[in-house]
Amino acid sequence: MVKDKLIFNGNEKQVFSTDDPCQVIFRYKDVTTAFHGVKRARFAGKGALTSQISAILLGYLNDNGVETHFIRTLGDEREQLCRMIEIIPLEVVFHNRISGSLASKLGVEDGFKPSNTILDLCYNNDELGDPLINRDQAVALRLATYQELDGMYDIVRRSGQLLTDLLDRAGIELVDAKFEFGRAADTGAIIISDEISPDTCRMWDKETGERLDKDRFRLDLGDLVPSYGIVLEKLKTALDLE
Ligand code: 5GP
């Protein structure tokens, strides 16, 4: 497998083509952004941590029957080999607790524990601020079919539960998690694409309630890299890695 051209240069990741048209290389940057790119900073070592955490979580989903774009890690700890996908510009956010923008929207205290798990469908469009979208609107814009949306919801329910249980074993509470999807270039199946890490999920220490995720940056709490390091170490211990 040979790394070829830069085909996408995002805020926090780069994607390179390879000599296999169905495979790409993801490279995680040391940059963190929030509020749709309005707030931005560099944290040395962050890319290596989000890449390693994401590799563990995506690999865990693969191993437990949920298809993702992740294939394997590479020699450089900031890089991973992934399946090429056609992006579906939708996000599904899984909430075990109500935090962040949903807490503001519903007027409840941050961390409110709802009576049931909540799934929110959002239009992945930075210019519009990733607004909530409903199924009819998503189908009307030809972003996905109703059947594909059903499949995505099923994937999110299964993945949300698997990650909640894994993180619980690691002493971390999964508060919420954002999932993105694509159609795999090799099989056409809808699979989870993009990363799963403290950049895209809220993760709280089960004992202390301390935030171990991107809220450290959003809320100016400091210690972003050490917190991500704690998540990685706890996951390695829970899965008996290294
Ligand atoms: P909120 O709506 O409170 O901003 O985010 C809810 C959850 O989804 C959080 O875990 C957040 O990290 C994740 N999330 C939602 N949209 C985005 C996004 O555009 N980028 C990233 N990195 N995470 C997002």
mmCIF file of N, CA and C and ligand atoms in Angstrom, residues 12 36 91 93 95 99-102 130 176-178 199-202 214 218, ligand 1:
data_model
loop_
_atom_site.group_PDB
_atom_site.id
_atom_site.type_symbol
_atom_site.label_atom_id
_atom_site.label_comp_id
_atom_site.label_asym_id
_atom_site.label_seq_id
_atom_site.Cartn_x
_atom_site.Cartn_y
_atom_site.Cartn_z
ATOM 1 N N GLU A 12 -9.192 19.032 11.291
ATOM 2 C CA GLU A 12 -8.515 18.163 12.256
ATOM 3 C C GLU A 12 -7.915 16.908 11.635
ATOM 4 N N HIS A 36 -17.936 25.077 15.086
ATOM 5 C CA HIS A 36 -17.879 25.088 13.611
ATOM 6 C C HIS A 36 -16.684 25.867 13.087
ATOM 7 N N GLU A 91 -25.345 13.361 10.205
ATOM 8 C CA GLU A 91 -24.731 12.891 11.454
ATOM 9 C C GLU A 91 -25.864 12.386 12.336
ATOM 10 N N VAL A 93 -26.438 11.857 16.356
ATOM 11 C CA VAL A 93 -25.847 12.030 17.680
ATOM 12 C C VAL A 93 -26.653 11.198 18.683
ATOM 13 N N HIS A 95 -27.360 10.266 22.567
ATOM 14 C CA HIS A 95 -27.244 10.926 23.878
ATOM 15 C C HIS A 95 -27.678 9.988 25.000
ATOM 16 N N SER A 99 -26.421 17.156 27.293
ATOM 17 C CA SER A 99 -25.313 18.078 27.577
ATOM 18 C C SER A 99 -25.126 18.984 26.371
ATOM 19 N N GLY A 100 -24.323 20.026 26.526
ATOM 20 C CA GLY A 100 -23.966 20.873 25.394
ATOM 21 C C GLY A 100 -25.154 21.557 24.747
ATOM 22 N N SER A 101 -25.181 21.549 23.412
ATOM 23 C CA SER A 101 -26.202 22.325 22.698
ATOM 24 C C SER A 101 -27.613 21.797 22.971
ATOM 25 N N LEU A 102 -27.747 20.487 23.215
ATOM 26 C CA LEU A 102 -29.096 19.950 23.475
ATOM 27 C C LEU A 102 -29.625 20.432 24.827
ATOM 28 N N ASP A 130 -24.627 22.633 10.986
ATOM 29 C CA ASP A 130 -25.067 21.251 11.242
ATOM 30 C C ASP A 130 -26.444 21.195 11.917
ATOM 31 N N ASP A 176 -22.405 11.443 25.315
ATOM 32 C CA ASP A 176 -22.998 11.469 23.971
ATOM 33 C C ASP A 176 -21.919 11.146 22.946
ATOM 34 N N ALA A 177 -22.344 10.885 21.728
ATOM 35 C CA ALA A 177 -21.391 10.489 20.684
ATOM 36 C C ALA A 177 -21.981 10.823 19.322
ATOM 37 N N LYS A 178 -21.125 11.336 18.458
ATOM 38 C CA LYS A 178 -21.575 11.685 17.105
ATOM 39 C C LYS A 178 -21.067 10.634 16.110
ATOM 40 N N ASP A 199 -12.865 13.911 20.768
ATOM 41 C CA ASP A 199 -13.202 15.069 19.941
ATOM 42 C C ASP A 199 -14.643 15.011 19.456
ATOM 43 N N THR A 200 -15.208 13.811 19.382
ATOM 44 C CA THR A 200 -16.546 13.661 18.796
ATOM 45 C C THR A 200 -17.558 13.062 19.781
ATOM 46 N N CYS A 201 -17.097 12.782 20.975
ATOM 47 C CA CYS A 201 -17.982 12.224 22.020
ATOM 48 C C CYS A 201 -17.746 13.010 23.309
ATOM 49 N N ARG A 202 -18.725 13.025 24.195
ATOM 50 C CA ARG A 202 -18.463 13.508 25.557
ATOM 51 C C ARG A 202 -18.184 12.290 26.435
ATOM 52 N N LYS A 214 -13.513 17.047 24.433
ATOM 53 C CA LYS A 214 -13.285 18.351 23.814
ATOM 54 C C LYS A 214 -13.907 19.518 24.590
ATOM 55 N N ARG A 218 -13.626 23.576 24.589
ATOM 56 C CA ARG A 218 -14.793 24.455 24.377
ATOM 57 C C ARG A 218 -15.013 25.366 25.590
HETATM 58 P P1 5GP B 1 -23.222 19.425 20.647
HETATM 59 O O1 5GP B 1 -24.486 19.406 19.831
HETATM 60 O O2 5GP B 1 -23.455 19.587 22.111
HETATM 61 O O3 5GP B 1 -22.225 20.403 20.086
HETATM 62 O O4 5GP B 1 -22.544 18.003 20.405
HETATM 63 C C1 5GP B 1 -23.120 16.775 20.814
HETATM 64 C C2 5GP B 1 -22.064 15.691 20.704
HETATM 65 O O5 5GP B 1 -21.760 15.434 19.328
HETATM 66 C C3 5GP B 1 -20.727 16.038 21.353
HETATM 67 O O6 5GP B 1 -20.118 14.852 21.825
HETATM 68 C C4 5GP B 1 -19.901 16.609 20.209
HETATM 69 O O7 5GP B 1 -18.514 16.383 20.422
HETATM 70 C C5 5GP B 1 -20.421 15.808 19.020
HETATM 71 N N1 5GP B 1 -20.497 16.642 17.805
HETATM 72 C C6 5GP B 1 -21.608 17.139 17.221
HETATM 73 N N2 5GP B 1 -21.308 17.855 16.113
HETATM 74 C C7 5GP B 1 -19.977 17.804 15.991
HETATM 75 C C8 5GP B 1 -19.045 18.345 15.025
HETATM 76 O O8 5GP B 1 -19.405 19.007 14.043
HETATM 77 N N3 5GP B 1 -17.725 18.071 15.258
HETATM 78 C C9 5GP B 1 -17.304 17.328 16.329
HETATM 79 N N4 5GP B 1 -15.992 17.110 16.489
HETATM 80 N N5 5GP B 1 -18.153 16.806 17.221
HETATM 81 C C10 5GP B 1 -19.470 17.038 17.077
#
